[in-house]
XYZ file of C-alpha atoms in Angstrom:
693
model
C 0.000 0.000 0.000
C 1.225 3.486 -0.808
C -0.535 5.051 2.191
C -0.455 3.902 5.777
C -3.622 5.543 7.055
C -6.829 3.605 7.664
C -9.153 6.299 6.300
C -8.474 4.960 2.824
C -10.968 2.234 3.657
C -13.730 4.774 4.298
C -16.291 5.617 1.598
C -16.001 8.970 -0.146
C -19.107 10.262 1.650
C -17.609 9.951 5.140
C -18.540 12.751 7.550
C -15.790 14.472 9.489
C -16.385 15.109 13.179
C -13.445 17.510 13.369
C -11.797 19.943 10.952
C -10.251 18.305 7.861
C -6.522 17.725 8.209
C -3.610 17.637 5.792
C -3.642 13.868 6.242
C -7.352 13.612 5.379
C -6.691 15.326 2.080
C -4.208 12.664 1.010
C -7.236 10.384 0.518
C -7.284 9.422 -3.191
C -11.077 9.086 -3.103
C -11.362 12.820 -2.500
C -11.531 14.999 -5.630
C -10.497 12.392 -8.180
C -11.565 14.582 -11.113
C -10.141 17.878 -12.351
C -12.042 21.093 -11.666
C -11.928 24.570 -13.189
C -9.743 23.332 -16.049
C -6.813 22.457 -13.784
C -5.567 18.956 -14.526
C -2.689 16.524 -14.738
C -1.414 16.519 -18.314
C 1.354 13.938 -17.946
C 3.027 11.817 -15.277
C 5.823 9.345 -15.975
C 9.118 7.898 -14.753
C 11.836 7.967 -17.421
C 15.609 7.592 -17.016
C 15.556 7.664 -13.217
C 13.462 10.842 -13.162
C 9.854 11.359 -12.108
C 8.213 13.984 -14.326
C 4.746 15.476 -13.786
C 3.059 18.143 -15.878
C 0.047 20.024 -14.516
C -1.820 22.970 -16.008
C 0.369 25.377 -14.094
C 3.564 23.520 -13.214
C 6.274 21.141 -14.327
C 7.886 18.969 -11.651
C 10.910 16.704 -11.971
C 12.416 14.583 -9.214
C 15.411 12.243 -9.334
C 16.751 9.390 -7.226
C 19.236 11.663 -5.434
C 16.323 13.360 -3.690
C 16.429 16.615 -5.653
C 13.372 18.189 -7.222
C 12.701 21.256 -9.336
C 9.363 23.033 -9.747
C 8.791 25.157 -12.835
C 6.012 27.594 -13.588
C 4.231 27.066 -16.922
C 1.561 29.770 -17.307
C 2.664 32.835 -19.312
C 6.276 32.519 -18.114
C 8.105 29.189 -18.227
C 10.790 29.226 -15.538
C 12.007 27.478 -12.385
C 10.540 28.921 -9.188
C 11.550 26.453 -6.469
C 13.973 23.621 -5.651
C 13.733 20.986 -2.944
C 16.351 18.642 -1.540
C 15.766 15.588 0.644
C 18.559 15.476 3.197
C 19.459 12.792 5.782
C 17.275 9.698 5.768
C 16.425 9.617 2.061
C 16.800 6.097 0.619
C 17.685 7.280 -2.892
C 15.047 4.989 -4.381
C 12.930 6.621 -7.059
C 9.199 6.703 -6.237
C 6.624 4.841 -8.324
C 3.398 6.149 -9.823
C 0.494 4.194 -8.301
C -2.484 6.295 -9.481
C -2.460 8.386 -12.640
C -5.568 10.294 -13.678
C -6.420 13.779 -15.004
C -7.474 14.921 -11.515
C -4.593 13.635 -9.427
C -1.479 11.508 -9.416
C -0.245 9.364 -6.530
C 3.393 8.498 -6.123
C 4.798 6.127 -3.480
C 8.272 5.390 -2.171
C 9.989 4.057 0.937
C 10.295 7.632 2.223
C 7.096 9.428 1.388
C 3.788 9.405 -0.414
C 3.104 12.220 -2.831
C -0.273 13.344 -4.098
C -0.215 15.857 -6.963
C -3.435 17.653 -7.871
C -4.316 19.310 -11.154
C -4.144 22.700 -9.443
C -0.348 22.278 -9.013
C -0.560 21.397 -5.333
C 2.146 18.886 -4.377
C 1.390 17.060 -1.115
C 4.355 15.219 0.485
C 3.537 12.885 3.382
C 6.469 11.447 5.340
C 6.473 7.684 5.894
C 9.486 8.057 8.172
C 11.267 11.134 9.556
C 12.583 13.301 6.715
C 14.416 16.571 6.284
C 13.582 18.711 3.244
C 15.221 22.005 2.344
C 13.423 24.449 0.078
C 15.211 27.065 -2.020
C 13.453 29.767 -4.003
C 14.538 30.387 -7.598
C 12.833 33.773 -7.993
C 13.412 37.190 -6.473
C 11.124 38.292 -3.652
C 8.614 40.903 -4.742
C 6.228 40.029 -1.916
C 5.958 37.492 0.850
C 3.590 36.829 3.727
C 3.428 34.247 6.506
C 0.987 32.758 8.968
C 2.471 30.191 11.316
C 4.234 27.577 9.129
C 2.492 28.803 5.968
C 4.190 31.146 3.520
C 3.788 32.646 0.049
C 6.489 34.258 -2.103
C 5.713 36.059 -5.375
C 7.120 38.331 -8.005
C 5.121 39.907 -10.838
C 4.963 36.693 -12.850
C 4.072 34.103 -10.217
C 5.635 32.222 -7.323
C 4.842 29.528 -4.789
C 3.322 28.717 -1.417
C 4.496 26.460 1.417
C 1.928 24.965 3.808
C 2.758 22.544 6.599
C 0.609 20.282 8.762
C 2.749 21.008 11.830
C 1.459 24.572 12.057
C 3.395 25.686 15.134
C 6.782 24.241 14.163
C 9.878 26.286 13.386
C 10.661 25.887 9.690
C 13.577 28.379 9.699
C 11.744 30.384 7.039
C 13.769 33.246 5.601
C 12.584 34.525 2.215
C 15.915 36.193 1.445
C 18.212 33.342 2.436
C 19.779 30.857 0.025
C 17.696 28.183 1.778
C 14.164 29.540 2.089
C 12.900 26.988 4.621
C 13.978 23.721 6.207
C 11.459 21.118 7.318
C 12.245 18.341 9.759
C 9.173 16.243 9.044
C 8.026 13.558 11.484
C 6.286 10.398 10.319
C 2.796 11.085 8.931
C 3.278 14.870 8.747
C 2.509 16.557 5.420
C 4.172 19.387 3.507
C 2.287 21.101 0.683
C 3.995 23.034 -2.105
C 1.794 25.062 -4.431
C 3.104 26.507 -7.708
C 1.458 29.674 -9.010
C -0.494 30.593 -10.917
C -2.393 27.284 -11.094
C -4.672 28.429 -13.932
C -4.773 31.160 -16.600
C -6.383 34.496 -15.774
C -9.863 34.876 -17.301
C -9.481 38.277 -18.942
C -12.796 38.166 -20.792
C -14.757 37.472 -17.650
C -12.871 40.063 -15.593
C -13.971 42.688 -18.119
C -17.521 41.559 -18.853
C -18.774 40.325 -15.452
C -19.805 43.251 -13.265
C -21.450 42.695 -9.895
C -24.047 44.995 -8.337
C -23.809 44.603 -4.555
C -26.926 45.010 -2.390
C -26.911 45.162 1.395
C -29.593 46.413 3.743
C -30.494 46.058 7.406
C -34.154 46.565 6.494
C -34.882 44.660 3.275
C -33.264 41.553 1.863
C -35.534 41.172 -1.180
C -35.393 44.216 -3.481
C -38.507 45.091 -5.510
C -38.629 44.132 -9.181
C -38.184 47.736 -10.272
C -34.840 47.951 -8.467
C -33.607 44.633 -9.816
C -34.532 45.617 -13.367
C -32.830 49.010 -13.060
C -29.641 47.412 -11.779
C -29.269 45.496 -15.028
C -27.926 48.743 -16.513
C -24.958 48.601 -14.147
C -24.034 44.925 -14.094
C -24.921 41.383 -15.092
C -24.665 39.730 -11.650
C -26.571 40.748 -8.519
C -25.103 40.029 -5.093
C -27.812 39.859 -2.434
C -26.004 40.058 0.893
C -28.315 41.416 3.656
C -27.527 38.336 5.730
C -30.000 38.929 8.604
C -32.758 40.220 6.318
C -32.229 37.538 3.667
C -32.390 34.471 5.916
C -34.176 33.441 9.074
C -31.671 32.180 11.653
C -28.805 33.127 9.338
C -26.216 31.755 11.795
C -27.900 28.347 11.976
C -29.787 27.772 8.714
C -30.575 29.532 5.444
C -34.360 29.790 5.263
C -35.788 32.692 3.203
C -36.987 35.285 5.710
C -39.941 36.292 3.537
C -40.707 32.800 2.295
C -39.800 30.669 -0.709
C -42.230 32.450 -3.039
C -40.520 35.799 -2.445
C -37.130 34.224 -3.091
C -38.532 32.729 -6.300
C -39.864 36.142 -7.333
C -36.366 37.628 -7.100
C -34.862 34.706 -9.012
C -37.400 34.893 -11.825
C -37.103 38.660 -12.197
C -33.306 38.438 -12.403
C -33.400 35.669 -14.980
C -36.061 37.364 -17.089
C -33.803 40.417 -17.430
C -30.562 38.641 -18.205
C -29.203 38.801 -14.672
C -27.665 36.089 -12.587
C -27.720 36.405 -8.810
C -25.736 35.072 -5.884
C -26.790 35.001 -2.241
C -25.127 35.364 1.127
C -23.917 32.371 3.111
C -21.017 32.176 5.541
C -18.814 29.277 6.614
C -17.332 31.550 9.296
C -20.625 32.776 10.789
C -22.443 29.455 10.391
C -22.489 28.545 14.077
C -24.429 25.300 14.068
C -22.364 22.616 15.759
C -19.808 25.088 17.162
C -19.219 26.343 20.720
C -20.744 29.669 19.596
C -24.132 28.263 18.603
C -25.914 29.884 21.572
C -24.684 33.321 20.437
C -26.509 33.200 17.095
C -28.473 36.382 16.323
C -31.527 36.802 14.147
C -32.496 40.459 14.363
C -31.107 43.971 14.287
C -33.281 44.843 17.303
C -31.021 45.837 20.218
C -28.046 45.152 17.973
C -24.712 45.269 19.866
C -22.412 43.723 17.289
C -21.880 40.634 15.178
C -21.592 37.259 16.890
C -18.235 35.491 17.009
C -17.328 33.242 14.113
C -15.602 29.886 13.898
C -12.480 29.790 11.716
C -11.579 26.136 12.308
C -13.975 24.321 9.951
C -15.043 21.876 12.653
C -18.632 22.069 11.358
C -17.799 21.993 7.646
C -20.039 18.972 7.054
C -23.049 20.844 8.496
C -22.318 23.950 6.445
C -21.883 22.004 3.210
C -25.166 20.178 3.837
C -26.940 23.502 4.347
C -25.634 25.170 1.194
C -26.414 21.993 -0.759
C -30.021 22.432 0.348
C -29.944 26.123 -0.630
C -28.787 25.327 -4.151
C -31.275 22.468 -4.552
C -34.357 24.150 -3.069
C -33.910 27.817 -4.033
C -31.689 27.591 -7.133
C -29.613 30.774 -7.004
C -26.849 31.096 -9.601
C -24.165 30.950 -6.970
C -23.031 31.767 -3.465
C -21.186 34.511 -1.628
C -19.148 33.348 1.376
C -18.648 35.915 4.131
C -15.388 34.723 5.655
C -13.806 31.288 5.475
C -11.732 28.960 7.652
C -8.688 31.088 8.386
C -7.007 28.890 11.003
C -5.640 26.156 8.761
C -5.146 25.535 5.015
C -6.643 22.030 5.130
C -10.293 22.935 5.885
C -9.936 25.952 3.582
C -8.929 23.695 0.684
C -11.716 21.210 1.456
C -14.215 24.079 1.521
C -13.066 25.410 -1.854
C -13.191 22.091 -3.659
C -16.426 20.846 -2.104
C -18.120 24.166 -2.871
C -16.980 24.042 -6.489
C -18.148 20.441 -6.677
C -21.588 21.565 -5.492
C -21.862 24.603 -7.780
C -20.429 22.937 -10.873
C -18.217 24.691 -13.373
C -20.771 27.378 -14.276
C -21.945 28.287 -10.775
C -20.684 31.578 -9.377
C -18.629 31.517 -6.186
C -17.394 34.642 -4.421
C -15.349 34.690 -1.226
C -15.292 37.759 0.965
C -11.784 37.063 2.192
C -10.282 40.138 3.832
C -8.625 37.637 6.183
C -7.397 34.608 4.253
C -4.972 32.613 6.427
C -4.657 34.129 9.865
C -5.393 37.840 9.934
C -2.600 39.237 7.807
C -1.798 38.963 4.099
C -0.959 35.270 3.850
C -3.346 33.278 1.652
C -3.708 29.909 -0.064
C -3.762 30.322 -3.881
C -4.646 26.675 -4.568
C -7.879 27.089 -2.587
C -8.646 30.507 -4.078
C -8.221 29.106 -7.600
C -11.638 27.393 -7.344
C -13.314 30.725 -6.598
C -14.521 33.140 -9.279
C -14.244 36.380 -7.288
C -12.117 37.112 -4.206
C -13.246 40.222 -2.286
C -10.597 41.746 -0.007
C -9.866 44.984 1.810
C -12.918 45.654 3.999
C -12.155 48.567 6.349
C -8.538 48.564 5.176
C -8.637 52.041 3.624
C -5.141 52.901 4.853
C -3.748 49.964 2.896
C -5.285 51.109 -0.389
C -2.264 53.367 -0.842
C 0.080 50.397 -0.445
C 0.538 49.106 -3.980
C 1.991 45.775 -2.808
C -1.222 45.164 -0.862
C -3.360 45.817 -3.956
C -1.072 43.969 -6.345
C -0.253 40.798 -4.439
C -2.993 40.358 -1.862
C -6.098 41.827 -3.492
C -5.706 41.381 -7.242
C -4.940 37.612 -7.412
C -3.200 38.269 -10.752
C -0.509 35.612 -11.304
C -1.137 34.209 -7.814
C -4.431 32.256 -7.862
C -5.635 34.044 -11.030
C -9.093 34.406 -9.553
C -10.658 37.806 -10.159
C -9.577 39.989 -7.243
C -12.008 42.694 -6.115
C -11.259 45.577 -3.753
C -13.904 45.830 -1.022
C -14.945 49.485 -0.868
C -18.115 49.269 1.223
C -16.797 51.541 3.973
C -17.670 55.174 4.646
C -15.090 56.459 2.142
C -15.937 55.938 -1.511
C -13.007 55.265 -3.850
C -11.602 58.324 -5.583
C -10.000 58.584 -9.011
C -6.504 57.944 -7.647
C -7.585 54.777 -5.804
C -9.318 53.484 -8.933
C -6.222 54.181 -11.036
C -3.996 52.279 -8.614
C -6.329 49.321 -8.292
C -6.608 48.976 -12.072
C -2.817 49.150 -12.404
C -2.694 46.243 -9.946
C -5.392 44.439 -11.992
C -8.051 44.646 -9.275
C -11.761 45.036 -9.937
C -14.673 46.801 -8.201
C -18.271 45.945 -7.372
C -20.954 48.587 -7.915
C -22.555 49.207 -4.522
C -26.286 49.886 -4.675
C -25.951 52.939 -2.416
C -23.750 54.566 -5.052
C -26.481 54.491 -7.683
C -28.113 57.662 -6.339
C -24.800 59.539 -6.313
C -24.386 61.006 -9.811
C -20.846 62.204 -9.122
C -19.763 58.770 -7.926
C -21.410 56.971 -10.846
C -19.779 59.347 -13.324
C -16.409 58.743 -11.644
C -17.011 54.987 -11.809
C -17.874 55.167 -15.493
C -15.033 57.378 -16.681
C -12.231 56.041 -14.477
C -13.251 52.383 -14.179
C -15.876 50.920 -16.505
C -14.632 52.750 -19.593
C -11.194 51.229 -18.917
C -12.531 47.652 -18.954
C -11.716 46.902 -22.574
C -9.678 44.157 -24.303
C -6.759 46.618 -24.348
C -6.514 46.314 -20.556
C -4.851 42.913 -20.883
C -1.959 44.387 -22.864
C -1.640 47.379 -20.528
C -1.496 45.220 -17.392
C 1.143 42.934 -18.883
C 3.290 45.921 -19.868
C 3.037 47.369 -16.357
C 3.907 43.983 -14.841
C 6.933 43.637 -17.131
C 8.104 47.096 -16.117
C 7.745 46.358 -12.393
C 9.390 42.941 -12.772
C 12.585 44.648 -13.939
C 12.765 46.346 -10.527
C 12.092 43.223 -8.457
C 15.750 42.329 -7.946
C 16.555 45.816 -6.662
C 13.507 45.808 -4.378
C 14.360 42.359 -3.045
C 17.890 43.419 -2.140
C 16.658 46.517 -0.306
C 14.113 44.507 1.669
C 16.775 41.924 2.553
C 19.010 44.720 3.866
C 16.131 45.988 6.012
C 15.670 42.556 7.547
C 19.382 42.304 8.339
C 19.130 45.613 10.192
C 16.232 44.303 12.253
C 18.023 41.092 13.162
C 20.976 42.996 14.625
C 20.895 44.918 17.885
C 19.555 48.453 17.362
C 21.983 51.361 17.295
C 19.849 53.348 19.739
C 21.713 55.505 22.261
C 19.461 57.920 24.116
C 15.638 57.862 24.143
C 13.848 60.807 22.576
C 10.870 60.285 24.884
C 10.759 58.540 28.239
C 8.013 57.994 30.777
C 9.101 56.463 34.107
C 5.831 56.993 35.977
C 7.187 58.894 38.958
C 3.983 60.915 38.702
C 0.741 60.782 36.746
C 1.816 61.599 33.154
C 1.286 65.209 32.116
C -0.516 64.286 28.913
C -4.102 64.332 27.760
C -6.115 61.547 29.351
C -8.999 59.624 27.788
C -11.213 57.903 30.348
C -14.400 55.944 29.767
C -17.491 57.243 31.582
C -17.657 53.754 33.117
C -14.359 54.298 34.931
C -13.712 56.546 37.914
C -10.166 57.815 38.624
C -8.441 54.822 37.015
C -4.840 56.095 37.308
C -2.612 55.931 40.368
C 1.171 56.043 40.885
C 3.266 54.585 43.694
C 7.031 53.934 43.823
C 7.524 54.495 40.087
C 4.695 52.143 39.088
C 1.464 53.340 37.464
C -1.648 51.235 38.040
C -4.717 51.447 35.837
C -7.852 50.151 37.585
C -10.842 49.995 35.250
C -13.487 47.739 33.799
C -11.802 45.186 31.480
C -13.138 46.163 28.043
C -13.096 49.929 28.494
C -10.615 52.651 27.636
C -8.345 54.540 29.998
C -5.190 55.940 28.439
C -2.923 58.928 27.906
C -1.890 60.565 24.635
C 1.288 62.662 24.462
C 2.339 64.797 21.453
C 5.574 63.857 19.680
C 6.211 65.485 16.280
C 9.391 63.419 16.014
C 10.688 60.670 13.768
C 10.967 57.505 15.826
C 12.264 54.031 15.049
C 10.916 51.980 17.913
C 10.034 51.750 21.588
C 10.573 49.662 24.722
C 7.793 49.157 27.252
C 7.657 47.256 30.540
C 4.194 46.464 31.867
C 2.142 43.771 33.555
C -1.239 42.293 32.672
C -2.153 41.886 36.327
C -5.824 41.134 36.902
C -6.930 42.887 33.691
C -9.041 40.425 31.694
C -9.202 42.767 28.718
C -8.282 41.465 25.282
C -8.238 44.205 22.640
C -8.714 46.706 25.462
C -5.717 45.491 27.463
C -2.458 47.353 28.193
C -1.004 48.724 24.963
C 1.255 51.340 23.376
C 0.255 53.080 20.149
C 2.188 55.364 17.801
C 0.135 57.501 15.409
C 1.326 59.239 12.241
C -0.530 61.516 9.836
C -3.466 60.356 7.714
C -4.591 58.004 10.471
C -1.664 55.570 10.133
C -0.873 53.882 13.446
C 0.912 50.972 15.087
C -0.354 49.478 18.350
C 1.301 46.738 20.434
C -0.419 45.312 23.492
C -0.805 42.301 25.759
C -3.981 40.310 26.404
C -5.483 38.165 29.125
C -5.200 35.079 26.904
C -1.409 35.388 27.112
C -1.002 36.602 23.539
C 0.749 39.683 22.210
C -1.394 41.771 19.881
C -0.290 43.960 16.988
C -2.757 46.325 15.298
C -1.400 47.977 12.180
C -2.967 49.360 9.023
C -6.372 48.005 9.991
C -4.953 44.498 10.533
C -4.825 42.691 13.855
C -2.173 40.042 14.435
C -1.776 37.790 17.474
C 1.429 36.088 18.569
C 2.462 33.566 21.188
C 3.167 35.491 24.266
C 4.107 35.753 27.899
C 3.517 34.769 31.519
C 0.429 36.573 32.794
C 1.849 36.741 36.314
C 5.166 38.368 35.382
C 6.337 41.752 34.207
C 6.681 41.824 30.418
C 9.293 43.889 28.590
C 8.688 44.290 24.858
C 10.835 45.977 22.233
C 9.197 47.021 18.968
C 11.193 48.532 16.113
C 10.844 49.021 12.407
C 12.408 50.022 9.127
C 10.706 51.429 6.047
C 8.735 48.283 5.186
C 9.169 45.836 8.061
C 9.097 45.596 11.829
C 9.990 43.308 14.709
C 8.521 42.639 18.163
C 10.853 41.107 20.770
C 10.475 40.067 24.403
C 13.176 40.232 27.069
C 13.722 36.763 28.557
C 14.966 35.845 32.025
C 18.540 35.480 30.712
C 18.415 39.153 29.688
C 18.380 38.237 25.979
C 15.864 39.565 23.493
C 13.783 36.866 21.819
C 11.983 37.478 18.533
C 8.199 37.239 18.884
C 6.976 38.528 15.539
C 8.132 39.917 12.231
C 5.658 42.063 10.306
C 5.342 44.120 7.143
C 3.785 47.558 7.327
C 2.884 50.611 5.303
C 3.216 53.260 8.023
C 4.916 56.542 7.009
C 7.841 55.997 9.385
C 10.016 58.552 7.561
C 7.689 61.304 8.723
C 7.357 62.612 12.281
C 4.953 60.660 14.461
C 2.111 62.812 15.768
C 1.687 61.237 19.193
C 2.030 58.252 21.482
C -0.842 56.684 23.447
C -0.405 54.255 26.333
C -2.684 52.583 28.823
C -5.875 50.694 28.030
C -5.781 51.765 24.392
C -8.527 50.025 22.341
C -7.571 48.005 19.270
C -8.715 50.829 16.966
C -6.954 53.574 18.904
C -10.203 55.394 19.604
C -11.892 56.209 22.946
C -14.590 53.557 22.626
C -15.711 50.757 24.935
C -16.802 47.259 24.057
C -20.616 47.409 24.223
C -21.058 44.662 26.824
C -19.343 45.087 30.182
C -22.209 43.891 32.350
C -21.442 41.801 35.432
C -17.718 42.591 35.225
C -15.548 43.909 38.048
C -12.743 46.452 38.160
C -9.363 44.967 37.164
C -5.841 46.376 37.289
C -2.755 46.408 35.054
C 0.579 48.031 35.861
C 3.215 50.100 34.035
C 6.925 50.547 34.799
C 8.392 52.555 31.910
C 8.201 53.485 28.215
C 11.099 54.673 26.078
C 10.917 55.908 22.473
C 13.969 55.945 20.173
């Protein structure tokens, strides 16, 4: 047998009682057929070399344990090399299953499943060591745990590992990009990008009109008919108003006949329509089921979601019923399984299996893997539209964010859409930049009454969606690609700076808490005299999820800070002890500690969490940054700084910072409380010092 796991004996319809795993997805009974035109074109062993050709990749592997991955779409070139180190038997694997949807290869060392979407899945049959070396320059990279993507303008690759918390020595700029010491049964995935060609015709001709309302989920016929002038696909979101019990089931709130009326009107006027569902907010079978909401009455905020995929079987059963009973043309997913690539991949392929090749699938995926800019292109490739950027207005000016995270061009080659449903409508400059990055826009129904906005949309966006756009985008990509090597070298130099001790000498701002700080205070009405100082220690006693902080003016260029504080009895999470630096135009960086023992970074509208600290001890953190990157470190008991997190940013660090805030600074940097603090008691955190450099 080429696999050692007993699930191979299970029927294809088995139901998972826990989130799908990397090991589950080795099952050859899963997804035996190609989807979305991504297939195995050839697999053979000739002259001591295994060769496999997929739609997007060419892979060759020899008996010395060396493999090379080449990109095929648009640009034929090597992108990645692997090398099996100690423990490799130097026996060439054998092909045991060979079909258009997947190939299975077996050896004494590993099993390998290769899917038509250029996902290569290595499962260790005994402990193995694999080194990975990139063959392209680094235009962009992002990480979440042991998952990484690296791209330039033409394509790239992703690395995804079943042992999520392990140290893979990842360094995008090193000669060896990552090194995996793989225990028996663990699985390493390598995805080559792009896995499919970009659909230029569809990206130009398919325009989505996006409807949301907290009052009406079923627009009248007159509205639907009028929207046909602006697009050919209608997105009906309005989650609470569209469905009864939208967190637990998808039952038309106004009845099946009203749903049918919308469907028939759309189809009679040449429109297709997709409807809201959400893997993330589908709470049936999760610990959050009791927190489901079904009304905007006394609304205090959205319920929590589940990012693990533990109830994927229940969700898939429910959307299967939606498609069968109500027959929309497709589905819109509000959030996915961001904790792990395995359930995300299962979700993508099962959803495409349900919808068929012609069904429309859109993922609202502002957070893809984790809560940063890491994503899984081989899952996204089964999705027609990827919507990203909700409430990330500050990042719209960061071209790398638009180009590599939002657009999907030469990554998954889905159609990437910038989510502009916030209070600020896109201006001409934003539209120009997003088109240069090959992003698209939805037409939001609320814009239709704004003549100025609709004229801007027509002249700066829709009039640009012509066949000539393909040529223009390729020329721009070629031009930027010529600069990739220079950019990569500069970014590598920045990282070297961060991984050496800082050259700081004297602080440019210091607060030692000998007295109450002489800065402007922001105190929640729920808190009474929260600040006190004794023996050089400031205590903040307040309700857990409320604000109580100081803001001091700076008007200085700074490069980092050191803070020493203690969580104490404070059970606050995103309202816990934190330091925030704010620049102009609303750019800010906030670092704090939480009662779950994690360190929290809020930057550019993104929130990142990292393994942390002892709740009962004083914590000393050092945060510093260069033009594009930053580092958070913690001082250990041996008086050595240990790296906690590396992050990319788009803050204007070359300009003077406006101010510093410290105390119980909320995640968004604003004097706002969490709406529910009932039945909570006063808690206390403590502060020793802050130094800015």
